[in-house]
Tab-separated table of C-alpha atoms and ligand atoms in Angstrom:
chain	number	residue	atom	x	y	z
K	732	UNK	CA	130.684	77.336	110.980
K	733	UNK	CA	133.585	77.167	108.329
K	734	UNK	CA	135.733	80.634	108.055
K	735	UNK	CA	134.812	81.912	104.957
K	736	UNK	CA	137.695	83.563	102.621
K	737	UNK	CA	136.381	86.013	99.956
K	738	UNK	CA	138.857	87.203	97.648
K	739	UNK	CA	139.491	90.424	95.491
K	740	UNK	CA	135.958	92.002	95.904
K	741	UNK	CA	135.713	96.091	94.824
K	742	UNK	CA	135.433	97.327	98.884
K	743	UNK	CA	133.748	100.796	97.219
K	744	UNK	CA	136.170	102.869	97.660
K	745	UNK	CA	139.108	101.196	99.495
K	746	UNK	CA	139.962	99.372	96.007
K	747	UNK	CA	140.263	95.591	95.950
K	748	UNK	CA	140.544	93.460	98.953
K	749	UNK	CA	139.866	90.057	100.588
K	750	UNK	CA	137.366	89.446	103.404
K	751	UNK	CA	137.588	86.780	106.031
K	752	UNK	CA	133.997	85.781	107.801
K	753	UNK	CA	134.798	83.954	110.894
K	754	UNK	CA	132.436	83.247	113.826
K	755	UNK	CA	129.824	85.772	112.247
K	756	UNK	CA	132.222	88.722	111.849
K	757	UNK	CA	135.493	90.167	109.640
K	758	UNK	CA	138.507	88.686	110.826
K	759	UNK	CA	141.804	89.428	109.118
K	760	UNK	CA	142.585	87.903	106.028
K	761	UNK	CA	145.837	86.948	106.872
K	762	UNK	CA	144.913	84.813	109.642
K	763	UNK	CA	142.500	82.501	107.191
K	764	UNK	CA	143.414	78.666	107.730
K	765	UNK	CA	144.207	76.302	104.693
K	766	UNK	CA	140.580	74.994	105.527
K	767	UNK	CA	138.578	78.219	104.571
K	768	UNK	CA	136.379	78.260	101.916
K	769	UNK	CA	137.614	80.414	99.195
K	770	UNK	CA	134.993	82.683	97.167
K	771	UNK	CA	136.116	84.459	94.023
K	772	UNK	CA	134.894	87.969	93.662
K	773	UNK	CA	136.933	89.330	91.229
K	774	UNK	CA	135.043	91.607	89.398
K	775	UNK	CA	132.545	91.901	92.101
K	776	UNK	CA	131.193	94.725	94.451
K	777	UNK	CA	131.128	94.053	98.269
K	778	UNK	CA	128.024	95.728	99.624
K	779	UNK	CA	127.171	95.522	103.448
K	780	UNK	CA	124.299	93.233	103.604
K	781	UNK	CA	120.890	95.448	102.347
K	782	UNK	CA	118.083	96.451	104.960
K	783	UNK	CA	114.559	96.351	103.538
K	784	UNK	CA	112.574	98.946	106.113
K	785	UNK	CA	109.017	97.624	104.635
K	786	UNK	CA	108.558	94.024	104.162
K	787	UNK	CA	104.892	92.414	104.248
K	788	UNK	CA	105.547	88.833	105.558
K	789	UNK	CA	101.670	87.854	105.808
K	790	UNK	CA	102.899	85.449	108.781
K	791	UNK	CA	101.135	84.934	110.834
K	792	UNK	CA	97.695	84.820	109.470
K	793	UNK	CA	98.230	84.353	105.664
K	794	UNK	CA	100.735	81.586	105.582
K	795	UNK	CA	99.084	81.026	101.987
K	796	UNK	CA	100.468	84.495	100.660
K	797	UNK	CA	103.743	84.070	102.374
K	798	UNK	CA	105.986	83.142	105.302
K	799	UNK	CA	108.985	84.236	107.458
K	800	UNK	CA	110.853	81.411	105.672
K	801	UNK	CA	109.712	82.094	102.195
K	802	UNK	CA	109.718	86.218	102.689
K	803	UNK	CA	113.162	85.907	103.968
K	804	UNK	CA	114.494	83.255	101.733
K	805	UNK	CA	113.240	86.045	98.691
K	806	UNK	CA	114.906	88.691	100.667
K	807	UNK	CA	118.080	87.043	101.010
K	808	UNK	CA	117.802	85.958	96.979
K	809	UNK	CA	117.791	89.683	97.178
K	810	UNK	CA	120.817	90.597	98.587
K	811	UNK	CA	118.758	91.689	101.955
K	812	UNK	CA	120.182	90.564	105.650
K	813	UNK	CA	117.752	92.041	107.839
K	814	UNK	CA	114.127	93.134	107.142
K	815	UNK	CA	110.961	95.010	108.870
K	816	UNK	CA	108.027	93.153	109.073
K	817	UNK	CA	105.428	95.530	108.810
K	818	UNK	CA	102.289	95.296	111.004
K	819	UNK	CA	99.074	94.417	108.781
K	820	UNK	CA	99.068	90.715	109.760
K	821	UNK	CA	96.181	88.794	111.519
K	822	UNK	CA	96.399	89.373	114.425
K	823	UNK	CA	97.896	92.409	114.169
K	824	UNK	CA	101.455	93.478	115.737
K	825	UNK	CA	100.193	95.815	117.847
K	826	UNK	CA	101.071	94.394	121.412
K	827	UNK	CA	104.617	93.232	123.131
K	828	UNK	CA	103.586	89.386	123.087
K	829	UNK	CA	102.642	90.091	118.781
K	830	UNK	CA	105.894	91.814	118.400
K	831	UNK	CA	107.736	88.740	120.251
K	832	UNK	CA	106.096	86.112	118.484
K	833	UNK	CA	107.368	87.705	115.111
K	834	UNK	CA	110.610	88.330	116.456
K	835	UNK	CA	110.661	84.737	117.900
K	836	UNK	CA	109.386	83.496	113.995
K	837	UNK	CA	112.124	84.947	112.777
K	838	UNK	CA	115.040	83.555	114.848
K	839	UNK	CA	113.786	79.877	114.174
K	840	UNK	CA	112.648	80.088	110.412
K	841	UNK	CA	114.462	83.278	109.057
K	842	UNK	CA	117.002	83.385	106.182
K	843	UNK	CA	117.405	87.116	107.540
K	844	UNK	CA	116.954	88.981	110.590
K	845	UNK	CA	113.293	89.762	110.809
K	846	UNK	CA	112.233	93.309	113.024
K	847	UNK	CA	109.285	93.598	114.351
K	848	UNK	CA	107.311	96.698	113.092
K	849	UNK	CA	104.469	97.871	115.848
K	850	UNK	CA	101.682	98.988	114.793
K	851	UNK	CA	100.459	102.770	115.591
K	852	UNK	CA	96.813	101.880	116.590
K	853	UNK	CA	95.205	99.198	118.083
K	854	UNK	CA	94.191	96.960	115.515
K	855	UNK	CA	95.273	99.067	112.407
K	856	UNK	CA	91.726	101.117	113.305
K	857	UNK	CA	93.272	104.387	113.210
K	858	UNK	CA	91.187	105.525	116.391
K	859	UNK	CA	93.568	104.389	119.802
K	860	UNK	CA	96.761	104.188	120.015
K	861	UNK	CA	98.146	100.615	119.937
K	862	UNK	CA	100.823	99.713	122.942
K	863	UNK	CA	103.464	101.653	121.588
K	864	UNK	CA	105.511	101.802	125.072
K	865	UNK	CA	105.305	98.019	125.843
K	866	UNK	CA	106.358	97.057	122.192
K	867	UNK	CA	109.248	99.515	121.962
K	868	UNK	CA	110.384	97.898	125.666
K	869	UNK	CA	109.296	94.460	124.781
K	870	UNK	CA	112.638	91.628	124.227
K	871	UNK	CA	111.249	92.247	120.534
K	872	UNK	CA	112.430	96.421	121.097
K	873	UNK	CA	110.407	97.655	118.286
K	874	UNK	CA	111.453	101.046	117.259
K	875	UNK	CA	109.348	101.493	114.218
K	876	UNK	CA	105.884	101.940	114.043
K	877	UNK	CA	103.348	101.864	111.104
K	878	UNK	CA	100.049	101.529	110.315
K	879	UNK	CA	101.074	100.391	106.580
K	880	UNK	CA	98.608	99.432	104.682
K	881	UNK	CA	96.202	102.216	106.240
K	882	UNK	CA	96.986	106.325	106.616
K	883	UNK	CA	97.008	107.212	110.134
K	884	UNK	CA	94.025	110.252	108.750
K	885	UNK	CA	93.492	111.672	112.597
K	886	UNK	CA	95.846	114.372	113.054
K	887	UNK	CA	95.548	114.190	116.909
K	888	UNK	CA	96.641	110.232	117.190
K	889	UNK	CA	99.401	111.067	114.560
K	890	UNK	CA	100.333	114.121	117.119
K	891	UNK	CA	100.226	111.565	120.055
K	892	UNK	CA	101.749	109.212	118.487
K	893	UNK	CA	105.134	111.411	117.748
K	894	UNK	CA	104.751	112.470	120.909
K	895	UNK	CA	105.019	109.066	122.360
K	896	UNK	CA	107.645	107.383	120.574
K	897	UNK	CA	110.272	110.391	121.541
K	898	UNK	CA	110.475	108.741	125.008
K	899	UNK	CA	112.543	105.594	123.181
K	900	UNK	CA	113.858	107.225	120.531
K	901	UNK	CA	111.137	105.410	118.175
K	902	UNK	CA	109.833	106.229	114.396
K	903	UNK	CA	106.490	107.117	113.124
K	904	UNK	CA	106.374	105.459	109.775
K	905	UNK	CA	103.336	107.247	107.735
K	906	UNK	CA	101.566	105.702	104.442
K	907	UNK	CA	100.185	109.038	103.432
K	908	UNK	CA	97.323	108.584	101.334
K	909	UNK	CA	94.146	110.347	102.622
K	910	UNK	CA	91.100	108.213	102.097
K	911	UNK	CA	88.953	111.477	102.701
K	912	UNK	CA	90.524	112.676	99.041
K	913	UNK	CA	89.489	109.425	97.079
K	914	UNK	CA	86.358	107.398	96.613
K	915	UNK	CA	85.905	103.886	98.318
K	916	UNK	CA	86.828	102.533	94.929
K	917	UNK	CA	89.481	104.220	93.849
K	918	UNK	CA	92.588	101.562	92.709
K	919	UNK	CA	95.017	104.145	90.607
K	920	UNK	CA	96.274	107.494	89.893
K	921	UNK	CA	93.541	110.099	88.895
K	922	UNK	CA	94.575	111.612	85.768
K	923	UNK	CA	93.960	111.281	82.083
K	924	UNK	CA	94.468	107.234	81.672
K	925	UNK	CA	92.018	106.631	85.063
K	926	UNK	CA	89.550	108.682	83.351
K	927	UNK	CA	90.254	106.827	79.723
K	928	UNK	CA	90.224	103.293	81.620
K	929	UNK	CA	87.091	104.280	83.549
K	930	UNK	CA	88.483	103.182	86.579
K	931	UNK	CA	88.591	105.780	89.884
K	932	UNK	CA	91.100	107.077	91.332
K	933	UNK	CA	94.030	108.753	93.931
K	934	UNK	CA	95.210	111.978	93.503
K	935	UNK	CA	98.475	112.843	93.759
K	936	UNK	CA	97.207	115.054	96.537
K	937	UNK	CA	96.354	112.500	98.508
K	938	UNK	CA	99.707	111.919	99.899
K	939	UNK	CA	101.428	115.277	99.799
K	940	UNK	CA	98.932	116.733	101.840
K	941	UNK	CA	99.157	114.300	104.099
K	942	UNK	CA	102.848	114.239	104.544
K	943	UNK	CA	102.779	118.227	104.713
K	944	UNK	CA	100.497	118.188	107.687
K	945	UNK	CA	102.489	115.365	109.631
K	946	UNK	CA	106.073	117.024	108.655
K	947	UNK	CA	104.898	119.855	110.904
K	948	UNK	CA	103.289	117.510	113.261
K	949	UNK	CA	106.531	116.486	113.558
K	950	UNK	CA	108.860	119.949	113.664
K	951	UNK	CA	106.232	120.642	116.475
K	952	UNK	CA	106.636	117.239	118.508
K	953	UNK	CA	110.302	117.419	118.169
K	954	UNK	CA	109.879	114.046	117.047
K	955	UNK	CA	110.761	111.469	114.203
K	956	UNK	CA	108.281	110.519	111.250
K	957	UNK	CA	109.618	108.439	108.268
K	958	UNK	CA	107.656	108.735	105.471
K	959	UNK	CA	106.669	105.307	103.336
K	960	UNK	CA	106.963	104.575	99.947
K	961	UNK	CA	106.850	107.942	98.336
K	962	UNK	CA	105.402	108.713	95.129
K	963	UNK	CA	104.378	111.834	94.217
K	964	UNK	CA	106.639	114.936	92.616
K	965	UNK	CA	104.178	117.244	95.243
K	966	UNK	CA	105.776	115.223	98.021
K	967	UNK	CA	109.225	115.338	97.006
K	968	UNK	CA	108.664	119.332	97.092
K	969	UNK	CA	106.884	119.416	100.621
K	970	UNK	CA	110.632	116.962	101.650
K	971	UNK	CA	112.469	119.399	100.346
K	972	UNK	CA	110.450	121.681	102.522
K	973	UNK	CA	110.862	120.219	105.783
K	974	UNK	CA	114.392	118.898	105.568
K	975	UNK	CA	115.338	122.845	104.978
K	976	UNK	CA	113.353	123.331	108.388
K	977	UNK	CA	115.772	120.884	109.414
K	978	UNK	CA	112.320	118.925	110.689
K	979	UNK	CA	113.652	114.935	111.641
K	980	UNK	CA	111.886	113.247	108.977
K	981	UNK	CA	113.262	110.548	106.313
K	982	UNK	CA	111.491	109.185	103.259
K	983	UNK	CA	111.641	105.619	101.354
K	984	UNK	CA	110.434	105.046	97.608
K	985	UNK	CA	109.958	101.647	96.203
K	986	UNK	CA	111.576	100.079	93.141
K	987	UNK	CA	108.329	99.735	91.370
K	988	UNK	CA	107.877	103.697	91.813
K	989	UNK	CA	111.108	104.389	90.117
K	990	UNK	CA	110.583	102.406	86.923
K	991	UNK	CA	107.092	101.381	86.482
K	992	UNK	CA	104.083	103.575	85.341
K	993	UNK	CA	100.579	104.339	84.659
K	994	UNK	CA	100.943	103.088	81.097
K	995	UNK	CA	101.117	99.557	83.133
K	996	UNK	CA	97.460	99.390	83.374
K	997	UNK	CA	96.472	100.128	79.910
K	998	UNK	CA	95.608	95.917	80.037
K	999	UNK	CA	94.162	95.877	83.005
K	1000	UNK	CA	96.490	93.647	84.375
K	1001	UNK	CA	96.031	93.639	88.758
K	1002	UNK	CA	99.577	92.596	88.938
K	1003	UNK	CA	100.082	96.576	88.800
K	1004	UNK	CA	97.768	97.416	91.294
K	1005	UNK	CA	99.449	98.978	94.157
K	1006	UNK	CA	99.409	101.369	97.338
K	1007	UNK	CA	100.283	104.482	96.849
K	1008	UNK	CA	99.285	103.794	92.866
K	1009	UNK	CA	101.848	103.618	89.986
K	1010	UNK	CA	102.038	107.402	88.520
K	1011	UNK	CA	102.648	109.106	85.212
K	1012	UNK	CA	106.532	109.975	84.031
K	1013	UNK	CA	107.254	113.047	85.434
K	1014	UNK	CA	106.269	111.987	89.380
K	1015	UNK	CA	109.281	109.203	88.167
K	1016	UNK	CA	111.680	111.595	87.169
K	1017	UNK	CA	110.891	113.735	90.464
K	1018	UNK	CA	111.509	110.173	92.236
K	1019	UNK	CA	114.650	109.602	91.081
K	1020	UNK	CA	116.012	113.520	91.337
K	1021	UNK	CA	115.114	113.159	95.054
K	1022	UNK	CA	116.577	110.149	95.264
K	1023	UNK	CA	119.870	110.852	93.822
K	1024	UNK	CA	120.152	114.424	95.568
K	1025	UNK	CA	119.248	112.504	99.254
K	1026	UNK	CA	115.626	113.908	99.936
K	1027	UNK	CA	114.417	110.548	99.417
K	1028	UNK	CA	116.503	108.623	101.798
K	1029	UNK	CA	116.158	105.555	101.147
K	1030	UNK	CA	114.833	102.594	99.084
K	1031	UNK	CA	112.410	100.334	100.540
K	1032	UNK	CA	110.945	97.551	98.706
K	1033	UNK	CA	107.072	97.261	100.063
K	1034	UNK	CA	106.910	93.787	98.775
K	1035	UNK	CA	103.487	92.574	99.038
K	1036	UNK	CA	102.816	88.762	98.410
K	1037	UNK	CA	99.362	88.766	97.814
K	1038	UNK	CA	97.559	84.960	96.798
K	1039	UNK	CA	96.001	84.270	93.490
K	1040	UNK	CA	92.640	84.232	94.648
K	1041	UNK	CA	93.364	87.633	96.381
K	1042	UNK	CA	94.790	89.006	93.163
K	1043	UNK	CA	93.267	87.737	89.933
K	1044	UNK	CA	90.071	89.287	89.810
K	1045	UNK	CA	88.708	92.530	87.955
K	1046	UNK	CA	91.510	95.253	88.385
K	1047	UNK	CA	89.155	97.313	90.815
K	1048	UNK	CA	88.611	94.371	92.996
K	1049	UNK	CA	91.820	92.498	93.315
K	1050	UNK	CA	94.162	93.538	96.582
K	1051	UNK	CA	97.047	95.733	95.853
K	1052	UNK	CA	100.637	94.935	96.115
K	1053	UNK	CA	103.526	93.720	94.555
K	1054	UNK	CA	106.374	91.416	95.013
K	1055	UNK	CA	109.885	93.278	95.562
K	1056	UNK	CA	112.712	91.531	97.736
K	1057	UNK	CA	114.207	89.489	95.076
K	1058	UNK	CA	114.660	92.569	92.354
K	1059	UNK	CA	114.647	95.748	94.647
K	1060	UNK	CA	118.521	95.811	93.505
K	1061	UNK	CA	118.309	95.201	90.044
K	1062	UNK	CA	115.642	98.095	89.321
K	1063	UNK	CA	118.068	100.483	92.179
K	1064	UNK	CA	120.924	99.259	89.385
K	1065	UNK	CA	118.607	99.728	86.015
K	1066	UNK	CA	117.575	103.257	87.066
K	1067	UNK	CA	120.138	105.313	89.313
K	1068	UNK	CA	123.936	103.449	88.909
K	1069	UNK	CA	123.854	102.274	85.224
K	1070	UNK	CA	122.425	106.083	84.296
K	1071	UNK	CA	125.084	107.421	86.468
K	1072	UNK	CA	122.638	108.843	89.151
K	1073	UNK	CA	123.493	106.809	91.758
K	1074	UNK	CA	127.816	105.021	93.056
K	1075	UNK	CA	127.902	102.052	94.948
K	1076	UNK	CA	128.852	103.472	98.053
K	1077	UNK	CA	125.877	105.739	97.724
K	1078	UNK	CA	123.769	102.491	97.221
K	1079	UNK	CA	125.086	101.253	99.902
K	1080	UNK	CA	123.645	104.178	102.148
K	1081	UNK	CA	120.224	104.043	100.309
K	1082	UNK	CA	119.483	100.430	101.382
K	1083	UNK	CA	121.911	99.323	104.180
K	1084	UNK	CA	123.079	101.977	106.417
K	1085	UNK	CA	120.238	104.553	106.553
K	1086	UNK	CA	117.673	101.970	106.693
K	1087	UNK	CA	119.317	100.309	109.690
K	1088	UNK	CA	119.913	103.342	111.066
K	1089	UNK	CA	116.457	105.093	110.316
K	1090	UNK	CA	115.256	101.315	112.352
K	1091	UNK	CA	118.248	101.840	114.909
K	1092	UNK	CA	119.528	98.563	113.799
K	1093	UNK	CA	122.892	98.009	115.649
K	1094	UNK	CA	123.864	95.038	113.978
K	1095	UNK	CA	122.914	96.392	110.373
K	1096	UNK	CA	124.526	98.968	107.652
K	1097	UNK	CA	128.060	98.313	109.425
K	1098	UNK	CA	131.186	98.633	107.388
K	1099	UNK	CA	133.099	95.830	106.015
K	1100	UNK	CA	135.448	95.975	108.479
K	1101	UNK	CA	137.453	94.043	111.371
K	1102	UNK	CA	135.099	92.845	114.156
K	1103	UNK	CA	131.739	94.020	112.268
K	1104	UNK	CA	129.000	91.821	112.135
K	1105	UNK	CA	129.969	90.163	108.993
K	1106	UNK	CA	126.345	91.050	106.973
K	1107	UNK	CA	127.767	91.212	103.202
K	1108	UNK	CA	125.840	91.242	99.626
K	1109	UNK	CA	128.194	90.440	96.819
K	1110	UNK	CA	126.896	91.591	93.771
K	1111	UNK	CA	128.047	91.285	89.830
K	1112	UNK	CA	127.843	94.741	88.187
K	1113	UNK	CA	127.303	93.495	84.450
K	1114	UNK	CA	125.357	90.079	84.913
K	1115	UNK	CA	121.853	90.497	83.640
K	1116	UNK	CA	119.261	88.459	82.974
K	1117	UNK	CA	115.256	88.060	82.132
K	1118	UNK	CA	113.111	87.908	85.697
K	1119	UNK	CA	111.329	84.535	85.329
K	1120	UNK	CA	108.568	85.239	88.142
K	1121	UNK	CA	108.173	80.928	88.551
K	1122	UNK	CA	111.504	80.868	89.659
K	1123	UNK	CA	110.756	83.228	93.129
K	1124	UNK	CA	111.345	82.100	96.451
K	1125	UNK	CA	107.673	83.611	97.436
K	1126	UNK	CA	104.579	81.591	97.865
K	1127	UNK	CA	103.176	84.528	95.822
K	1128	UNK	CA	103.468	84.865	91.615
K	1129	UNK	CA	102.215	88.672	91.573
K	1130	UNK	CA	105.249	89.708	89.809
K	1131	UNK	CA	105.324	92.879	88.211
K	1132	UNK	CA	108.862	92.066	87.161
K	1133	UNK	CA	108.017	89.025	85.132
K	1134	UNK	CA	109.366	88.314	81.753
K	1135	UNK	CA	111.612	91.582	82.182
K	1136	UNK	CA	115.262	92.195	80.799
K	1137	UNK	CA	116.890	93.785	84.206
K	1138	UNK	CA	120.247	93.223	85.923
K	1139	UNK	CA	120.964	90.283	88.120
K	1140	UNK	CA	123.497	91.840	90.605
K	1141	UNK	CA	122.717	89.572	93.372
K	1142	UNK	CA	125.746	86.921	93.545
K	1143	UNK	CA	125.758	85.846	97.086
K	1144	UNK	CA	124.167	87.214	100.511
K	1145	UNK	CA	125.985	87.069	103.802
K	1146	UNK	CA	123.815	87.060	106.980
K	1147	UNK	CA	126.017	86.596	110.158
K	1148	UNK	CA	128.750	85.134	108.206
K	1149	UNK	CA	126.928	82.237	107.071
K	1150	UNK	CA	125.784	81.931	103.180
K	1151	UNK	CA	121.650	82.698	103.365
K	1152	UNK	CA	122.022	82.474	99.649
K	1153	UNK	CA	124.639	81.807	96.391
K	1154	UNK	CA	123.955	81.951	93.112
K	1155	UNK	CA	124.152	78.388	91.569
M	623	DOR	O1	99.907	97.981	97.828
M	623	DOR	C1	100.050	97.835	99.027
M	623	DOR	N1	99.972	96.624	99.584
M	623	DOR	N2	100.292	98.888	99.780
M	623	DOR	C2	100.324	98.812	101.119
M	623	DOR	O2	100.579	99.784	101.765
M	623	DOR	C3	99.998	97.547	101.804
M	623	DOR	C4	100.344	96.428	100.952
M	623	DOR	C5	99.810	95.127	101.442
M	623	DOR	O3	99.856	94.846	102.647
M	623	DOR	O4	99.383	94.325	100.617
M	624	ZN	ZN1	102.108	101.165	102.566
């Protein structure tokens, strides 16, 4: 592999400096040979490479939504070196040998590193608990567990379950959204435009309540929950809450939650159907608040490649999801650092360090320093551009981001020193 010189890039912080990627890590600058390739980043930001804690990979089982290669090829579009692969494929990850195969998926056919996330019950069933011990000890050492997709609803397997994981130092990653508090039907926010679109619906309750009985679950199992794509105002309180308790418990929200609303479905459109469900204004304002202040951790991109035949049907019938790896950055850049909310070193935290360190990624979030894994995103602060959804790297078109005027930070993407993508 060629030694890689990039020069002049904005090191957040430290001012202006060159980078030398040699062998997979920073090596002094001064040492690069008259045979380096040279990259110009004046004018650019140097980010360590970004951490997506919720990817849906649909391999194996739904190579026809998407695979390792094409997820991680997006997620490296995307600035992204390392991603979770959450559990809801077929089979599901809930043994070692599932964990391993992913794992093993990844090392062949990934443009990024791809972690294993267990599953908390066998089969995604919500009744027994999956094998959380032989996962987390497994070569694939899974240390994040989810049932995504589905709410773990029985308080008793989400108490055993944050029991368990203490013993290796694992997460319990919640999607809170009690099915108990909705109808079988329901496919958005309950409010005054589910009622006006006749279409039934989650509400907001559905989550907070959730996350306020497992935040105590989790003061009383000493234990550490993680807290999926948040996106409620009533949950950011109940955060606020626990954290004060000083309970162990860390929160993602989703680019889609920050900028996108319920006024989305006024056409009907399934592209903006989506678990938890796009919510009125002032659960986005709450979003980004928590965000900026740090009771929302983290940003996590739940992108959800979902087939056409999965996804164009009535609104109430077609599977919810949305794409996210390729412009997770550009919507964290369109609604927290252009408003001022957010710096890039504090971007930096919110989807590199924390998230490798919420997944106890050793490898992940490191600085750009000498003898780090050399894991960089180089992104251009002022390039924007309109999202043409043909152009993805995912099998999948359900775009919500199509046909949009956003940034285009994403310039190159460093995984192990070696270019996983550069913009052309
Ligand atoms: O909208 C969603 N889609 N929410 C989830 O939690 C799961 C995901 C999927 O797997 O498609
Ligand atoms: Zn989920």
């Amino acid at each position: 592999m060629p030694d890689v010189l990039v020069t002049g890039a904005d090191l957040l912080g430290a001012g202006r400096a060159d980078l030398l990627l040699r062998d997979g890590r920073f090596a002094d600058p001064a040492t690069a040979g008259p045979d380096a390739e040279r990259v110009d980043a004046d004018g650019l930001v140097a980010l360590p490479g970004l951490v997506d804690l919720h990817t849906h990979l649909r391999e194996p089982g739904r190579e026809d939504a998407e695979t390792v290669a094409t997820g991680t090829d997006a997620a490296a579009r995307g600035g992204f070196t390392a991603v979770l692969a959450m559990a809801n494929t077929n089979p599901v990850t809930d043994t070692a040998e599932a964990a391993e195969h992913v794992a093993a998926l990844g090392r062949r056919e990934g443009h990024a590193q791809v972690v294993p996330v267990g599953a908390i019950s066998k089969g995604l069933a919500g009744a027994e608990l999956a094998e959380l011990g032989l996962m987390a000890r497994s070569a694939a050492g899974v240390r994040v567990f989810s049932d995504d997709g589905h709410c773990v609803t029985d308080a008793r397997l989400m108490r055993r379950a944050l029991e368990y994981v203490r013993a290796f130092d694992g997460v319990i990653a919640q999607h809170a959204q009690d099915p108990r508090l909705a109808g079988p039907d329901a496919c958005c926010h309950e409010g005054e435009l589910s009622g006006r679109l006749g279409l039934p619906g989650w509400p907001a309750v559905a989550e907070s309540t959730v996350v306020a009985r497992d935040v105590q679950l989790a003061q009383l199992t000493r234990s550490r929950l993680h807290v999926c794509h948040v996106s409620t105002a009533e949950t950011v309180d109940v955060l606020r809450w626990a954290k004060a308790r000083g309970v162990d418990v860390t929160a993602e929200v989703a680019p889609h939650h920050l900028l996108l609303t319920t006024d989305e479905l006024a056409g009907y459109d399934p592209t903006y159907k989506v678990n938890p469900p796009l919510r009125p204004d002032e659960h986005v304002v709450a979003l980004r608040d928590a965000l900026a202040d740090g009771t929302v951790d983290v940003v996590a991109t739940d992108h959800a490649p979902h087939a056409r035949h999965d996804k164009e049907h009535a609104f109430a019938d077609a599977a919810p999801g949305m794409l996210g790896l390729e412009t997770a950055l550009a919507v964290v850049l369109e609604t927290m650092v252009l408003p001022g909310r957010l710096g890039w070193a504090e971007v930096a935290a919110r989807m590199s360090t924390v998230p490798a360190r919420i997944a106890r990624l050793s490898g992940q979030g490191r600085p750009l320093a000498l003898g780090e894994p050399a894991n960089l995103t180089l992104v251009d602060p002022a390039a924007r551009a309109v999202v043409d959804g043909a152009a993805s790297a995912s099998l999948s078109r359900n775009n919500p981001w199509h046909g949009r005027d956003l940034p285009d930070p994403v310039v190159a993407t460093f995984w192990a020193g070696r270019a996983t993508y550069r913009r052309t």
